Amino acid sequence: MPPPTRSSKSAKAPASPTERQAPTALPDPADGCIHVRGAREHNLKNVDVVIPRNALVVFTGVSGSGKSSLAFGTLYAEAQRRYFESVAPYARRLIDQVGVPQVDAIDGLPPAVALQQQRGTPTARSSVGSVTTLSSLVRMLYSRAGAYPAHQPMLYAEDFSPNTPQGACPHCHGLGRLYEVTEASMVPDDSLTLRERAVAAWPSAWQGQNLRDILTTLGHDIDVPWRKLPKKTRDWILFTDEQPTVPVYPGFTLEEVHRARRAGQQPSYMGTFSRRTPVRDADLRHQPERDDEAQGLEVHGGHALPRLPRQAAQAGVPVRHLLRAGYRRSGAPAPGRPG
């Protein structure tokens, strides 16, 4: 008896489990929605979702349900990827990239800006531009489309950044201010003794006590007011580059140290004196004191850029004016300004 014939449907070979069907056509983006199909980023499992545009949309769910994976890892990542397709490869390396998302298709997606979930730690070099990366776009604008003085070659984008070696001012190192260290700034109350922590710049814990004990062994009286110490002694304590190593007797007075050493008493340990004051250059101590030493002396208008980049302009607006105006309107401190 001949075997039974199969229908055209049953004769079709079964699809491999690893094969995926091609994504179906997505609805017209004119419906005002973002259409996501097959999102598989991190712990998302082939999620299809329709998100209305021009509305405040909140993703809710338990921890690990994929809220951030959908919002940041999928939607924002895809919006950034599409934007980078229009940016020159040279410029892409100046902007942080989040990678290509695992998703079948997204339609109706507008340009996106991501606000980080965690709060960043600001530094003296932080600004609205650096935190939002808008400064990268401004640097590219002035590099590629800026107007330069005659006979000046085009500058790279890095030349417009005070946070790069080639863009930072060689005098203020990109901070826009010069900071000098003086005796008055490190010893705000000269009526205190070293044992009473007259040097406010020293650590308050064991390291500070270690420095005081070493000074006692070196023959300095740490129980007299700071102002009564000889000027030469005060300068040595604050600015010396020497690092003498001596026996340490913790908590001993100057006389007790003398007696212990004469008697041959074993010290607790050998300690090395190392200046703990924030002096970057020993020559700073020879500069005259200024009233604004606590906040730093503003140089070249606080722009933090060397001379050549400061001369570039775009649409008649010099880069130095744009940066300063941006800081004032945003309420953010300019580089080097307290805040």
XYZ file of C-alpha atoms in Angstrom:
339
model
C 0.000 0.000 0.000
C 1.514 3.322 -0.984
C 2.344 5.742 1.855
C -0.064 8.622 2.491
C 0.689 11.854 0.678
C 1.347 15.011 2.707
C -0.399 18.270 2.169
C 1.630 21.237 1.051
C 1.429 22.627 4.606
C 2.528 19.407 6.274
C 5.284 18.908 3.732
C 6.937 22.173 4.762
C 10.082 21.612 6.811
C 9.705 22.742 10.431
C 11.414 26.043 11.290
C 14.614 25.855 13.275
C 14.253 26.987 16.893
C 17.138 29.368 16.326
C 15.488 31.068 13.353
C 13.632 34.275 14.045
C 10.801 35.597 11.955
C 11.420 38.875 10.206
C 9.824 41.739 12.102
C 6.460 42.710 10.761
C 5.901 46.161 9.405
C 5.502 48.705 12.130
C 2.652 51.188 12.221
C 3.016 54.562 10.632
C 5.031 56.857 13.003
C 2.517 59.575 12.154
C 0.283 58.097 14.861
C 2.405 60.013 17.414
C 3.926 56.980 19.104
C 7.259 55.202 19.392
C 6.940 51.542 18.375
C 9.437 49.072 19.822
C 9.534 45.450 18.677
C 11.672 42.610 20.026
C 13.641 44.477 22.698
C 16.170 42.052 24.224
C 18.591 44.344 26.027
C 19.805 42.829 29.310
C 16.806 41.215 31.015
C 14.183 42.258 28.457
C 12.622 39.218 26.775
C 11.462 40.166 23.251
C 9.380 43.072 24.522
C 6.977 44.855 22.153
C 5.731 48.218 23.388
C 4.055 51.354 22.059
C 5.067 54.609 23.793
C 3.208 57.889 23.185
C 5.271 60.873 22.159
C 4.904 64.429 23.493
C 3.807 63.053 26.848
C 5.328 62.268 30.227
C 5.754 58.495 30.253
C 6.912 56.608 33.355
C 8.199 53.023 33.357
C 7.346 51.281 36.629
C 8.143 47.837 37.948
C 10.064 45.888 40.538
C 13.826 45.977 40.666
C 15.299 44.076 37.742
C 12.175 44.211 35.605
C 13.958 46.082 32.796
C 12.936 49.715 33.293
C 16.418 51.122 32.714
C 17.118 48.560 29.999
C 14.139 49.841 28.033
C 14.615 53.552 28.673
C 18.413 53.879 28.554
C 19.723 50.646 27.073
C 17.205 50.532 24.203
C 15.473 53.842 23.432
C 18.305 56.225 24.245
C 20.972 53.913 22.829
C 19.151 53.643 19.495
C 18.542 57.409 19.322
C 22.241 58.028 19.942
C 23.260 55.427 17.350
C 21.144 57.109 14.675
C 22.620 60.483 15.556
C 26.166 59.152 15.289
C 25.476 57.989 11.753
C 25.412 61.667 10.751
C 28.610 62.545 12.644
C 32.072 62.237 11.151
C 34.090 59.277 12.494
C 36.720 61.697 13.821
C 34.131 63.501 15.931
C 32.516 60.330 17.305
C 35.462 59.603 19.538
C 34.873 62.864 21.399
C 31.437 61.740 22.635
C 30.683 58.894 25.015
C 28.783 56.079 23.278
C 26.444 53.591 24.961
C 26.539 50.914 22.251
C 24.037 49.341 19.841
C 20.894 47.978 21.551
C 19.552 44.446 21.120
C 16.218 45.139 19.411
C 14.456 44.076 16.193
C 13.055 47.463 15.215
C 12.164 50.895 16.577
C 10.060 53.378 14.644
C 8.946 56.926 15.393
C 11.962 57.600 17.628
C 12.877 61.306 18.032
C 16.290 62.652 19.124
C 16.842 61.867 22.801
C 18.738 63.267 25.775
C 19.510 61.001 28.745
C 19.591 62.311 32.312
C 21.670 59.978 34.425
C 20.051 58.216 37.350
C 22.967 58.879 39.676
C 24.333 62.258 40.652
C 27.832 62.929 39.425
C 30.603 64.255 41.649
C 31.501 67.801 40.539
C 35.094 68.971 40.412
C 36.797 72.290 39.802
C 36.635 71.445 36.087
C 32.936 70.573 36.015
C 30.410 72.729 34.189
C 27.006 72.354 32.592
C 28.761 71.740 29.287
C 31.030 68.995 30.578
C 28.278 67.210 32.523
C 25.830 67.201 29.580
C 28.607 66.730 26.952
C 27.274 69.813 25.131
C 30.758 71.267 25.325
C 31.891 68.536 22.918
C 29.435 69.801 20.315
C 30.498 73.407 20.900
C 34.147 72.463 20.453
C 33.396 70.719 17.158
C 31.405 73.747 15.982
C 34.243 76.183 16.630
C 36.837 73.764 15.263
C 35.122 73.036 11.935
C 33.043 76.165 11.294
C 34.764 78.832 13.381
C 36.226 82.039 11.992
C 39.950 82.361 12.701
C 42.299 85.341 12.523
C 44.343 85.666 9.381
C 47.197 83.184 8.956
C 46.001 81.016 11.834
C 45.475 77.337 10.966
C 42.314 75.480 11.875
C 42.361 74.081 15.400
C 41.230 70.640 16.495
C 38.252 70.215 18.804
C 40.581 69.292 21.679
C 42.202 72.727 21.396
C 38.958 74.257 22.671
C 38.801 72.133 25.817
C 40.462 73.357 29.048
C 40.477 69.729 30.214
C 42.955 68.465 27.610
C 46.733 69.044 27.541
C 46.599 70.859 24.203
C 43.590 73.001 25.136
C 44.430 73.986 28.715
C 46.060 77.317 29.407
C 49.717 76.678 30.339
C 49.524 79.209 33.188
C 46.347 78.142 35.006
C 46.294 74.542 33.667
C 42.720 74.959 32.445
C 41.174 76.178 35.712
C 40.881 79.851 34.786
C 42.425 80.845 38.124
C 45.840 80.789 39.730
C 45.954 79.524 43.297
C 48.844 80.404 45.565
C 49.604 78.916 48.945
C 50.637 81.291 51.704
C 51.321 80.985 55.397
C 48.140 82.909 56.194
C 45.985 80.500 54.192
C 47.445 77.422 55.903
C 47.640 78.881 59.418
C 44.454 80.914 59.854
C 44.992 81.392 63.621
C 48.629 82.021 64.468
C 47.866 82.203 68.203
C 47.496 78.406 68.257
C 50.386 76.023 68.859
C 51.343 73.157 66.616
C 49.957 70.776 69.211
C 46.685 72.720 68.990
C 46.732 72.120 65.226
C 47.766 75.564 64.119
C 48.518 74.260 60.611
C 44.963 73.738 59.384
C 46.222 72.200 56.136
C 47.585 69.165 57.994
C 45.491 66.018 58.475
C 43.536 65.925 61.718
C 44.069 62.217 62.435
C 47.226 60.171 63.019
C 49.162 61.690 60.133
C 48.942 65.145 61.661
C 50.040 63.855 65.067
C 52.913 62.004 63.399
C 54.183 65.257 61.843
C 54.025 67.019 65.211
C 55.930 64.224 66.961
C 58.612 64.281 64.259
C 59.002 68.059 64.635
C 59.481 67.577 68.368
C 62.328 65.126 67.749
C 63.819 67.606 65.262
C 64.018 70.131 68.088
C 60.988 72.327 67.415
C 58.792 73.328 70.343
C 55.212 72.501 69.369
C 53.794 74.048 72.554
C 54.523 77.716 71.763
C 52.172 79.875 69.663
C 52.859 79.686 65.956
C 53.546 83.391 65.681
C 56.406 83.102 68.189
C 58.301 80.570 66.114
C 61.147 82.065 64.047
C 60.172 82.955 60.475
C 62.836 80.609 59.134
C 61.354 77.732 61.171
C 57.816 78.467 60.019
C 58.881 78.546 56.373
C 60.744 75.250 56.740
C 57.759 73.514 58.331
C 55.355 74.683 55.612
C 57.468 74.678 52.465
C 60.501 72.428 52.849
C 61.199 69.660 50.371
C 63.492 67.883 52.818
C 62.333 64.559 54.249
C 64.373 63.787 57.372
C 63.816 60.438 59.136
C 64.090 60.509 62.942
C 63.056 58.396 65.962
C 59.525 59.166 67.132
C 58.297 59.280 70.736
C 54.526 59.838 70.430
C 53.066 62.473 72.757
C 56.427 63.492 74.294
C 57.276 67.114 74.928
C 60.517 68.611 73.656
C 62.222 68.120 77.039
C 60.921 64.554 77.359
C 62.320 63.696 73.950
C 65.716 65.092 74.951
C 65.759 62.977 78.108
C 64.651 59.848 76.254
C 67.362 60.184 73.637
C 70.062 60.878 76.230
C 68.972 57.774 78.141
C 69.044 55.688 74.989
C 65.319 54.899 75.182
C 64.011 52.966 72.220
C 61.574 55.016 70.060
C 58.162 53.710 69.061
C 59.154 53.874 65.383
C 61.192 55.815 62.836
C 59.196 58.566 61.189
C 59.821 60.597 58.023
C 58.740 64.218 57.786
C 56.920 64.884 54.518
C 55.291 68.216 53.808
C 51.501 67.849 53.771
C 50.701 71.310 52.452
C 49.210 71.709 48.952
C 52.195 73.399 47.310
C 52.682 72.375 43.699
C 55.684 74.579 43.051
C 58.137 75.670 45.722
C 58.458 79.058 44.010
C 54.840 79.851 44.934
C 55.949 80.802 48.414
C 57.938 83.715 46.984
C 54.894 85.301 45.353
C 53.299 88.259 47.159
C 50.207 87.563 49.233
C 46.875 88.707 47.807
C 43.509 89.320 49.406
C 41.843 86.860 47.039
C 44.216 83.973 47.743
C 41.428 81.784 49.182
C 39.451 81.784 45.921
C 42.321 82.142 43.503
C 43.384 84.963 41.224
C 41.374 85.035 38.001
C 43.577 85.146 34.911
C 42.760 86.074 31.284
C 39.086 86.530 32.221
C 38.750 83.044 33.675
C 38.387 81.469 30.225
C 40.914 78.698 30.955
C 41.934 78.526 27.264
C 45.225 79.650 25.708
C 45.360 82.652 23.401
C 44.779 81.025 19.980
C 41.479 79.209 20.762
C 40.140 82.318 22.525
C 40.381 84.211 19.234
C 38.102 81.874 17.275
C 34.527 82.978 16.604
C 31.328 81.516 15.198
C 28.555 83.750 13.811
C 30.475 86.695 15.239
C 30.515 85.251 18.774
C 33.997 84.488 20.191
C 34.207 81.192 22.024
C 35.233 82.966 25.221
C 31.995 85.010 25.189
C 29.859 81.955 24.554
C 31.394 80.016 27.433
C 31.106 82.877 29.910
C 27.512 83.634 28.885
C 26.605 79.978 29.182
C 27.944 79.789 32.715
C 26.093 82.935 33.787
C 22.745 81.918 32.293
C 22.922 78.406 33.688
C 23.849 79.577 37.159
C 26.793 77.153 37.144
C 30.225 78.233 38.363
C 32.771 78.914 35.680
C 35.859 76.678 35.726
C 37.836 77.358 38.854
C 35.062 79.254 40.599
C 33.784 77.971 43.927
C 30.318 76.568 43.779
